[in-house]
Short mmCIF file of C-alpha atoms and ligand atoms in Angstrom, two decimals:
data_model
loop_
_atom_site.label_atom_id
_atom_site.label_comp_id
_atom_site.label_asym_id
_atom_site.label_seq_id
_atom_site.Cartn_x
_atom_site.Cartn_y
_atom_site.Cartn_z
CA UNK A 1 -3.87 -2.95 8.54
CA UNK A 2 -4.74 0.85 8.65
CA UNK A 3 -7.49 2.77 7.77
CA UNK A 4 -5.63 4.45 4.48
CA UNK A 5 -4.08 1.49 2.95
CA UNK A 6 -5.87 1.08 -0.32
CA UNK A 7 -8.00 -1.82 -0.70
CA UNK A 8 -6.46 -4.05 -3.34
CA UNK A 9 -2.90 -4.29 -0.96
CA UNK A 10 -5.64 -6.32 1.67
CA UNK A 11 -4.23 -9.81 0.31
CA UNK A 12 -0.59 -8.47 -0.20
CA UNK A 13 2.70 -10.78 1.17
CA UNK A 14 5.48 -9.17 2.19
CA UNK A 15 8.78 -9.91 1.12
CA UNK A 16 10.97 -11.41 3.78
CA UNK A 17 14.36 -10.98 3.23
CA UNK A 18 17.46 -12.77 5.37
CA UNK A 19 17.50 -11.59 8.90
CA UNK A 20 19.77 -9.08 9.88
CA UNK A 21 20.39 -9.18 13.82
CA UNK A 22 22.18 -6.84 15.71
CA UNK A 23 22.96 -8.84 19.03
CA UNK A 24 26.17 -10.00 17.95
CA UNK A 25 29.10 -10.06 15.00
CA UNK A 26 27.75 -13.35 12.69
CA UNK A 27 29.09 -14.54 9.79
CA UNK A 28 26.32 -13.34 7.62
CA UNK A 29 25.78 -15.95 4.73
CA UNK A 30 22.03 -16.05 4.60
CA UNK A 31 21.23 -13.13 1.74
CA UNK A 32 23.94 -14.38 -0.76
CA UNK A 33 25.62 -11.08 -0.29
CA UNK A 34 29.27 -10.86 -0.94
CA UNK A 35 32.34 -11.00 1.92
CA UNK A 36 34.79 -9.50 -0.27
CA UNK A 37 34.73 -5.50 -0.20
CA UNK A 38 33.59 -3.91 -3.34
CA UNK A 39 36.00 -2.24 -5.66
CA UNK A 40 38.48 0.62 -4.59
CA UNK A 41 37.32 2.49 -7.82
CA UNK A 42 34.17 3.94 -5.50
CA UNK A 43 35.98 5.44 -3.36
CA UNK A 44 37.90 7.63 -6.41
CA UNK A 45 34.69 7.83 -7.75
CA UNK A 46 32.88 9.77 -5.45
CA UNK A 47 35.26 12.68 -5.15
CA UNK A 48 34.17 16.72 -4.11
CA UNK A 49 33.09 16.89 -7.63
CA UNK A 50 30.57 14.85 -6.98
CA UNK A 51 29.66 16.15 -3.36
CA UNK A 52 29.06 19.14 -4.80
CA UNK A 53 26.90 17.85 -8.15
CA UNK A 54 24.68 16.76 -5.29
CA UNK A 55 23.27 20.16 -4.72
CA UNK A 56 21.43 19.37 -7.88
CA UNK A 57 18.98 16.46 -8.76
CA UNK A 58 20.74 13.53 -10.54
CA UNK A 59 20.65 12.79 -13.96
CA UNK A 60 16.88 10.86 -14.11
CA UNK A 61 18.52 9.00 -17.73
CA UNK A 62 21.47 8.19 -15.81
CA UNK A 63 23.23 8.46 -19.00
CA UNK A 64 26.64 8.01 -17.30
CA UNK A 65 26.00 4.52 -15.97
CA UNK A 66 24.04 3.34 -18.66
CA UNK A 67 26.75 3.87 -21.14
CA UNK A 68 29.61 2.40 -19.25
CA UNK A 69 27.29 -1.07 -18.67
CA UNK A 70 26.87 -0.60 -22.37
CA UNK A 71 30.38 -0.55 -23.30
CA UNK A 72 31.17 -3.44 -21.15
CA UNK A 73 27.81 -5.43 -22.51
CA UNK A 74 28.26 -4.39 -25.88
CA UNK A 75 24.66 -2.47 -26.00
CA UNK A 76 23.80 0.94 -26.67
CA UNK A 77 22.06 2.78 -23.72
CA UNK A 78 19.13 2.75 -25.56
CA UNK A 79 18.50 -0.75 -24.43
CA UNK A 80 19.81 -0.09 -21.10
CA UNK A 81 17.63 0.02 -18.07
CA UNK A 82 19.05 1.18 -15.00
CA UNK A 83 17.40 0.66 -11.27
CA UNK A 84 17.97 0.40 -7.48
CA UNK A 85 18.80 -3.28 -7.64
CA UNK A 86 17.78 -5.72 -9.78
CA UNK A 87 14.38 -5.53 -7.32
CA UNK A 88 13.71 -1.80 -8.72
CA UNK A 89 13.80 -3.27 -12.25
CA UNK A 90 12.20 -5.73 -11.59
CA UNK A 91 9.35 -3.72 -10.03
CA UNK A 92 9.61 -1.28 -13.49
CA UNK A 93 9.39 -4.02 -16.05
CA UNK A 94 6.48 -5.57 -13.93
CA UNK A 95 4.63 -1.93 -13.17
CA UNK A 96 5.05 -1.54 -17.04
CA UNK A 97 3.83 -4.64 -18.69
CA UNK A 98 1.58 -6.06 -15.86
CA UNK A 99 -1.77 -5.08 -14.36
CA UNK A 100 -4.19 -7.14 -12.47
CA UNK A 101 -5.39 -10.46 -13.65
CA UNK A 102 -1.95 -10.40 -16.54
CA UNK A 103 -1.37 -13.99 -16.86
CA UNK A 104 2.44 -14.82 -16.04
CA UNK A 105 4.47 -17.80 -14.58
CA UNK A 106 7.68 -18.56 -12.60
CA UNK A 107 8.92 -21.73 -11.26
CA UNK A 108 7.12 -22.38 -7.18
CA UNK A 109 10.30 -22.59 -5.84
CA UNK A 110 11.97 -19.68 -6.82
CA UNK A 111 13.51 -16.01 -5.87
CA UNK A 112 10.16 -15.35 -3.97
CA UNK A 113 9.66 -11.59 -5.05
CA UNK A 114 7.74 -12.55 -7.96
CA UNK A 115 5.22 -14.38 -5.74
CA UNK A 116 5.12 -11.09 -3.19
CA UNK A 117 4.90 -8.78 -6.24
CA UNK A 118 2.16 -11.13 -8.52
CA UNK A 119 0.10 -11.94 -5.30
CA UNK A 120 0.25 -8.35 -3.89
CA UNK A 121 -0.93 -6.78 -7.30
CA UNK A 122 -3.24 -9.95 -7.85
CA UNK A 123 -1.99 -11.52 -11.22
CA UNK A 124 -3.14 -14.16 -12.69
CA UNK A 125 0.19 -16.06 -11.95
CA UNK A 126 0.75 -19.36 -12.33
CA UNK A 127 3.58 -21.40 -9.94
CA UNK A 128 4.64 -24.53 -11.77
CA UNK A 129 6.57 -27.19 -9.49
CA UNK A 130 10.05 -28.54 -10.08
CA UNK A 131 10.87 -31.83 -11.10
CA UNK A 132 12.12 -33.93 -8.13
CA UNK A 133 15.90 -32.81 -8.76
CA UNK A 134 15.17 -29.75 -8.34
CA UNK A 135 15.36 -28.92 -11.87
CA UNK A 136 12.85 -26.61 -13.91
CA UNK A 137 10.26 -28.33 -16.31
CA UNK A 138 10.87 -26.49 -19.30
CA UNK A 139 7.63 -27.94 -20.64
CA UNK A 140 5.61 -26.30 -18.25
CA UNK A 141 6.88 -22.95 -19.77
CA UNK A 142 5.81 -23.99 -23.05
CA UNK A 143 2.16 -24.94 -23.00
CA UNK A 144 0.83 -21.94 -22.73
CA UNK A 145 1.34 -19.08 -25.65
CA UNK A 146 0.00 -16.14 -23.54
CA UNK A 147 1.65 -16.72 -20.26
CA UNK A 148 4.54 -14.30 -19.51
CA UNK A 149 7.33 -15.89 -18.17
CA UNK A 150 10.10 -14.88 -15.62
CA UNK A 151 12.79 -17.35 -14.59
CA UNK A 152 15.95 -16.67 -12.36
CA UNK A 153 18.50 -18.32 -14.14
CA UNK A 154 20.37 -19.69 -12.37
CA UNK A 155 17.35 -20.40 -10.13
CA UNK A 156 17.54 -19.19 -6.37
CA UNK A 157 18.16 -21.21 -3.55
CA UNK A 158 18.64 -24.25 -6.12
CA UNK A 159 21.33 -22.88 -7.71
CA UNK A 160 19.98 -24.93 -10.47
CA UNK A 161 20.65 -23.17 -14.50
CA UNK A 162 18.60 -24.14 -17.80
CA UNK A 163 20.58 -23.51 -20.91
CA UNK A 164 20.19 -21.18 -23.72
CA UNK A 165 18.91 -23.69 -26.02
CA UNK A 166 16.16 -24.26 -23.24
CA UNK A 167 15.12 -20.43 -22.84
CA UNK A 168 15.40 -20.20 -26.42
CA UNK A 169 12.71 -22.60 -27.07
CA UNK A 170 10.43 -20.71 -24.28
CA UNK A 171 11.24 -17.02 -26.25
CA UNK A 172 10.46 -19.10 -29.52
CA UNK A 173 6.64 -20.00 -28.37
CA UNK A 174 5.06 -16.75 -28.70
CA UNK A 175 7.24 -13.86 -29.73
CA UNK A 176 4.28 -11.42 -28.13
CA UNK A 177 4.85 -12.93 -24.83
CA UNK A 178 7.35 -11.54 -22.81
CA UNK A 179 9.97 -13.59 -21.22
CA UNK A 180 11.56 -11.95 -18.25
CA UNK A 181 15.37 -13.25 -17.23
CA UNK A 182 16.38 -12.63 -14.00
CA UNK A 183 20.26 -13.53 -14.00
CA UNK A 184 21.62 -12.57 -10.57
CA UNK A 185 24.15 -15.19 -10.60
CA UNK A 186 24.92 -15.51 -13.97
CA UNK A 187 28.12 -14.18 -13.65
CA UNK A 188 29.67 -17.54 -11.49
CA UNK A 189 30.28 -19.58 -14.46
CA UNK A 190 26.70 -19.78 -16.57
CA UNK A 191 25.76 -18.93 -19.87
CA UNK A 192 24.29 -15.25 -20.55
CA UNK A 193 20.95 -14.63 -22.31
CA UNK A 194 22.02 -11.39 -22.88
CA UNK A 195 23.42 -12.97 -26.43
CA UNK A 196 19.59 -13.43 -27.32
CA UNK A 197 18.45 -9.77 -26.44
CA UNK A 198 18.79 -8.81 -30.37
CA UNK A 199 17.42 -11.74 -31.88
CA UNK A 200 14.38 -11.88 -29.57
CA UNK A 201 12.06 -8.73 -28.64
CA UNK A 202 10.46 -10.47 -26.19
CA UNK A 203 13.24 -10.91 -24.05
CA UNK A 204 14.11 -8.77 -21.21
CA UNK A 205 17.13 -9.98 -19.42
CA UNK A 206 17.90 -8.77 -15.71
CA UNK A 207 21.10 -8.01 -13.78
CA UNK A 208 22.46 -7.10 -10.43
CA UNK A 209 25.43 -5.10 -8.72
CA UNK A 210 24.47 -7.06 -5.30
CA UNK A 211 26.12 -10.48 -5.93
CA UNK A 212 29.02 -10.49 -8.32
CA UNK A 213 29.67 -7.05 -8.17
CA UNK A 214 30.10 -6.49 -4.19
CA UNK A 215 27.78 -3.94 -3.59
CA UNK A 216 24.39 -5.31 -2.67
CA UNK A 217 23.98 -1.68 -0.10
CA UNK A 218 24.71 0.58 -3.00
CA UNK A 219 21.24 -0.71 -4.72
CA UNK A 220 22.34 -0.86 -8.83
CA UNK A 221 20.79 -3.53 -10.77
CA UNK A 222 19.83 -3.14 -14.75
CA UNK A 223 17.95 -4.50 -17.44
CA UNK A 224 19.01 -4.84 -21.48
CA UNK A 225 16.17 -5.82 -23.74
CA UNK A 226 15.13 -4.71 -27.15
CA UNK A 227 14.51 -0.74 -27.62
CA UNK A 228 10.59 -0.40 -27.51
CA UNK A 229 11.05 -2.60 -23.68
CA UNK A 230 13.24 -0.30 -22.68
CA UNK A 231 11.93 3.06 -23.64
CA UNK A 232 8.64 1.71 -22.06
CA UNK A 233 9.87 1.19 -18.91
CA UNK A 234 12.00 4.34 -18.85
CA UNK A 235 8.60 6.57 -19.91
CA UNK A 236 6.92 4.45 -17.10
CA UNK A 237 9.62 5.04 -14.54
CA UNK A 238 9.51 8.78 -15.26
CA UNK A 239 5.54 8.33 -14.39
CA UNK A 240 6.56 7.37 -10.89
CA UNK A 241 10.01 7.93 -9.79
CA UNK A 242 12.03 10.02 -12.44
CA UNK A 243 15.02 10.45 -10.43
CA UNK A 244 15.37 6.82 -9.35
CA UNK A 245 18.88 6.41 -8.86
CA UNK A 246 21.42 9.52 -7.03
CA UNK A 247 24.33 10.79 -8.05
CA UNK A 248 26.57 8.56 -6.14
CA UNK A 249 24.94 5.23 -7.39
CA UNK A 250 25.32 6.28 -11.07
CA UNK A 251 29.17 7.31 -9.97
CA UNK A 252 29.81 4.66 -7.90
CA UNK A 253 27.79 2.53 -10.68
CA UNK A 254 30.48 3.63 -13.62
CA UNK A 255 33.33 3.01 -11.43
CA UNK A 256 32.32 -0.13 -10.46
CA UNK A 257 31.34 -1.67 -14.21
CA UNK A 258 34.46 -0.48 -15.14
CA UNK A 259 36.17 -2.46 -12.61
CA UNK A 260 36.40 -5.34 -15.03
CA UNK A 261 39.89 -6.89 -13.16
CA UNK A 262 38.45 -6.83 -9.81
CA UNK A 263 35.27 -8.05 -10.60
CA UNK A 264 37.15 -11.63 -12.36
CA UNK A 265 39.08 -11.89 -9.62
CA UNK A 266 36.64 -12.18 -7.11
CA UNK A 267 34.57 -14.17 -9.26
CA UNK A 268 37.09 -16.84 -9.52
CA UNK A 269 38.19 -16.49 -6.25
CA UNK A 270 34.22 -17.09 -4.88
CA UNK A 271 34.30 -19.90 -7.29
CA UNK A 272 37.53 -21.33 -6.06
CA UNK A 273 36.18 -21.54 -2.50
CA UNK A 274 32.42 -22.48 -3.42
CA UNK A 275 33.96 -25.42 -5.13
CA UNK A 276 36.53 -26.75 -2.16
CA UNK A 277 34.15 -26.40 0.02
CA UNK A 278 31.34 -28.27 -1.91
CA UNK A 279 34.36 -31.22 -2.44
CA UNK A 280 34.46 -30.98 1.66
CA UNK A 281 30.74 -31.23 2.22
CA UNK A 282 30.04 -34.29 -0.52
CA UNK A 283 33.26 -35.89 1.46
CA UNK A 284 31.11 -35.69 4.73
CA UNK A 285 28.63 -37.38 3.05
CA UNK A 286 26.00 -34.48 2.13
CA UNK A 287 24.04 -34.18 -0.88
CA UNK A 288 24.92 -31.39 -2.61
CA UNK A 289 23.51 -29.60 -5.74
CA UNK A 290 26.53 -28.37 -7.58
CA UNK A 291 25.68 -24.82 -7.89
CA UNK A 292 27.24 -22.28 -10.59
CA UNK A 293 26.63 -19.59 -8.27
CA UNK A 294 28.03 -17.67 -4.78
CA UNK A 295 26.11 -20.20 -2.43
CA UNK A 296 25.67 -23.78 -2.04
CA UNK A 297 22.62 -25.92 -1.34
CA UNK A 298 22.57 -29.05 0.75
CA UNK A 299 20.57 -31.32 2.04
CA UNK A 300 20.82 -32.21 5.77
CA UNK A 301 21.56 -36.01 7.00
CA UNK A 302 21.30 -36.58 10.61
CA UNK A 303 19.28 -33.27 11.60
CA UNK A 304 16.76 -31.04 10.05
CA UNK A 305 17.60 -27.83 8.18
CA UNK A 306 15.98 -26.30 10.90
CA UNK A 307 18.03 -27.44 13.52
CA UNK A 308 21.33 -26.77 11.75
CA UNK A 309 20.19 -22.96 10.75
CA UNK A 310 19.31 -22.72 14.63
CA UNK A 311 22.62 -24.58 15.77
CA UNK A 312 24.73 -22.56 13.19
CA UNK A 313 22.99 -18.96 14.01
CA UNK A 314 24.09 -20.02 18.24
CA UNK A 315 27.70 -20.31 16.97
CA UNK A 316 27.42 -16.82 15.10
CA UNK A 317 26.84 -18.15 11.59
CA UNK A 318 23.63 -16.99 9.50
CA UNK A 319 22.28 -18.64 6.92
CA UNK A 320 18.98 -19.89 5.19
CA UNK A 321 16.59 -22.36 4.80
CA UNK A 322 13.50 -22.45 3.15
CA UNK A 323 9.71 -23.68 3.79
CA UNK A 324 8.72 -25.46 1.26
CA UNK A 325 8.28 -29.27 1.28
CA UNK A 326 10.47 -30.10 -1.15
CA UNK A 327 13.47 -28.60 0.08
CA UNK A 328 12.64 -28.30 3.70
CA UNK A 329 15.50 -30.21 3.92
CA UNK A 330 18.40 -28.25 2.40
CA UNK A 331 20.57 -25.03 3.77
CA UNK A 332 21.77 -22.33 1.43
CA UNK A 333 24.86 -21.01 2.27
CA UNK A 334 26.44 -18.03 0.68
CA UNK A 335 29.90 -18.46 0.20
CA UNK A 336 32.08 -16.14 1.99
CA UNK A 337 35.73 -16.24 2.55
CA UNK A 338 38.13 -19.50 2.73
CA UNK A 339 38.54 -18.45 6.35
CA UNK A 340 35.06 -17.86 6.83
CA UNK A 341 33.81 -21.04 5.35
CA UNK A 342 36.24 -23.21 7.80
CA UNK A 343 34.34 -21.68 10.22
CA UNK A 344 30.98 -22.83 8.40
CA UNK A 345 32.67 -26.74 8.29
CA UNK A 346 33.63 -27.13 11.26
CA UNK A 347 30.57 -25.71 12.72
CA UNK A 348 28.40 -28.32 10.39
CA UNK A 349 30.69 -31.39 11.30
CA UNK A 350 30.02 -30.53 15.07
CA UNK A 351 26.33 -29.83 14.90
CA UNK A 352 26.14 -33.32 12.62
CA UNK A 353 28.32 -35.19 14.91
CA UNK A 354 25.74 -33.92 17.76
CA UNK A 355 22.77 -34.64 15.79
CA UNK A 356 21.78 -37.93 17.59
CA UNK A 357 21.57 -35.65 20.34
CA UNK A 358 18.90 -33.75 18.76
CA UNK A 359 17.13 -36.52 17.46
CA UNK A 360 17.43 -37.97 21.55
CA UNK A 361 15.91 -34.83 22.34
CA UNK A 362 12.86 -34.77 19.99
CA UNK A 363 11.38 -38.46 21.31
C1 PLP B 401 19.52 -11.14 -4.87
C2 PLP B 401 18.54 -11.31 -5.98
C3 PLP B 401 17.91 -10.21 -6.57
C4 PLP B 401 17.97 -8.83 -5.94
O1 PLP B 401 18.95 -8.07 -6.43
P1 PLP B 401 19.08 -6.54 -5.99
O2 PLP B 401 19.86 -5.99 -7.11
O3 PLP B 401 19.84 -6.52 -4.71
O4 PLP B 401 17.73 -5.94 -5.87
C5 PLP B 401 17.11 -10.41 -7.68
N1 PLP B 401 16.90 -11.64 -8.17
C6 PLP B 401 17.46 -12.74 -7.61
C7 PLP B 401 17.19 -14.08 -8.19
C8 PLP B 401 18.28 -12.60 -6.48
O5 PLP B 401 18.76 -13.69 -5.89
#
């Protein structure tokens, strides 16, 4: 730690994100980011107009993109939030309702930027444990009336969704306490919230460009929510960062939201595949949480999760598992192509097949 780094950062956690090695080509399936290129629309997009709009700043109400999500979403920009990524809103809506010793709560196995962020700017957070499926206790979220919330929904790496009816009753406890939605993955087959955003104020819901969309590198994310949230977090964003998003993002942004065929068709297609290849592992006898998202989680049989991360990452395939006891034993594998996730099966049923080796090797 240096000499200049304030004070209150001397407890902070980083976030670690999926590794991203250089050695060699992998299959990169550990960050849930997307194999399928992002739309052709970009490239159209981003034409000399815009080259040459760059030799001014960008538009800091990047009016452009928010109406175009807003015509898609059905909201008017006024309760439009744009960012860079999901993470950048994320940081906003926390930076404006949160300071130290806020009370909120999120699930303790969850997306794990809410820890990083609630630790490093020493909330008063609370981490309530899952049930033994894996699911969330939506009790937990309703004892106490002055606890923020925020809940990825579906939850990440579970994969695991709570309906409407069940973040409804959590919005319903306390309309003065915010409830923050973060729905990265809504878009593979789940419910949206967004459908609640005008009948409760207290409801900020939270969406990304990175998963569904293609384009995790082009950093767009957004957030809809009743006016008064979102005029808050714009006045606070023009505190810090005014110009938070460049020309190209809000252009590439537009073109991309208003890619509406390409965007179902890779949806379905992701879906397509995460489901055959679900049907394959269950058939080699895995457990396997169901997911309603672009990866799949799984629990290990004959070695650890460990192990097969290791074994996979030798044979050029990334992906993820996670430290904490309860699902020490599962890998989360984004779904990639059809070819791709061969690869990813045949790789498994070898490492399995060699896993008394492993076990041989650990006595
Ligand atoms: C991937 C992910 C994000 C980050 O999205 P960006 O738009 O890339 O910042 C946020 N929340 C969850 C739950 C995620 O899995």
């Amino acid at each position: 730690m240096g000499y200049f780094l304030a004070d209150a950062f001397k407890d902070m956690e980083v976030y670690t994100p999926g590794e991203q090695p250089t050695d060699r080509d992998y299959i990169k399936l550990n960050a849930n980011e997307s194999s399928f290129p992002p739309s052709p629309a970009i490239l159209k997009a981003i034409n000399e107009t815009v080259l040459d709009s760059m030799a001014h700043y960008s538009d800091p109400n990047c009016m452009e993109l928010r109406k175009a999500i807003g015509e898609v979403y059905h909201f008017p920009p006024s309760q439009i939030f744009v960012g860079n990524g999901a993470d950048e809103v994320l940081t906003i809506a926390f930076q404006s309702f949160y300071r130290e010793g806020y009370k909120i709560s999120f699930p303790e196995i969850t997306y794990d930027f809410y820890r990083t962020y609630a630790k490093s700017f020493k909330l008063d957070y609370e981490m309530f444990p899952l049930n033994d499926d894996l699911t969330i206790n939506v009790d937990d979220y309703l004892r106490e009336p002055d606890r923020d919330v925020v809940l990825a929904n579906p939850n990440n790496p579970t994969g695991i969704a709570i309906s409407l009816a069940d973040i409804e009753k959590i919005l319903r406890v306390n309309p003065k306490r915010l409830v923050i939605v973060d729905e990265a993955y809504v878009d593979y087959g789940n419910e949206s919230c967004l459908s609640l955003v005008d009948k409760y104020e207290n409801l900020l819901v939270v969406q990304t460009f990175s998963k569904s969309r293609n384009v995790p590198g082009a950093r767009i994310g957004f957030g809809i929510g009743a006016k008064s949230l979102i005029s808050d977090m714009n006045n606070v964003k023009f505190c810090m960062t005014p110009f938070n998003m460049s020309t190209v993002a809000i252009k590439a942004g537009t073109a991309i939201v208003k890619s509406t065929d390409y965007f179902h068709k890779y949806i379905n297609t992701i879906i397509n595949i995460r489901e055959k290849f679900e049907d394959e592992l269950e058939a080699l006898g895995f457990k396997v949480i169901r997911s309603t998202t672009n990866f799949t989680f799984f629990r290990e049989k004959n070695v650890s999760a460990e192990t097969m991360t290791a074994e996979l990452k030798k044979r050029g395939i990334l992906v993820r598992h996670f430290d904490h006891p309860q699902i020490r034993g599962y890998v989360r594998v984004t779904i990639g192509t059809e070819e791709e996730m061969n690869i990813v099966l045949a790789a498994i049923k070898e490492i399995e097949e060699e896993g008394e080796l492993f076990k041989e090797e650990a006595v």
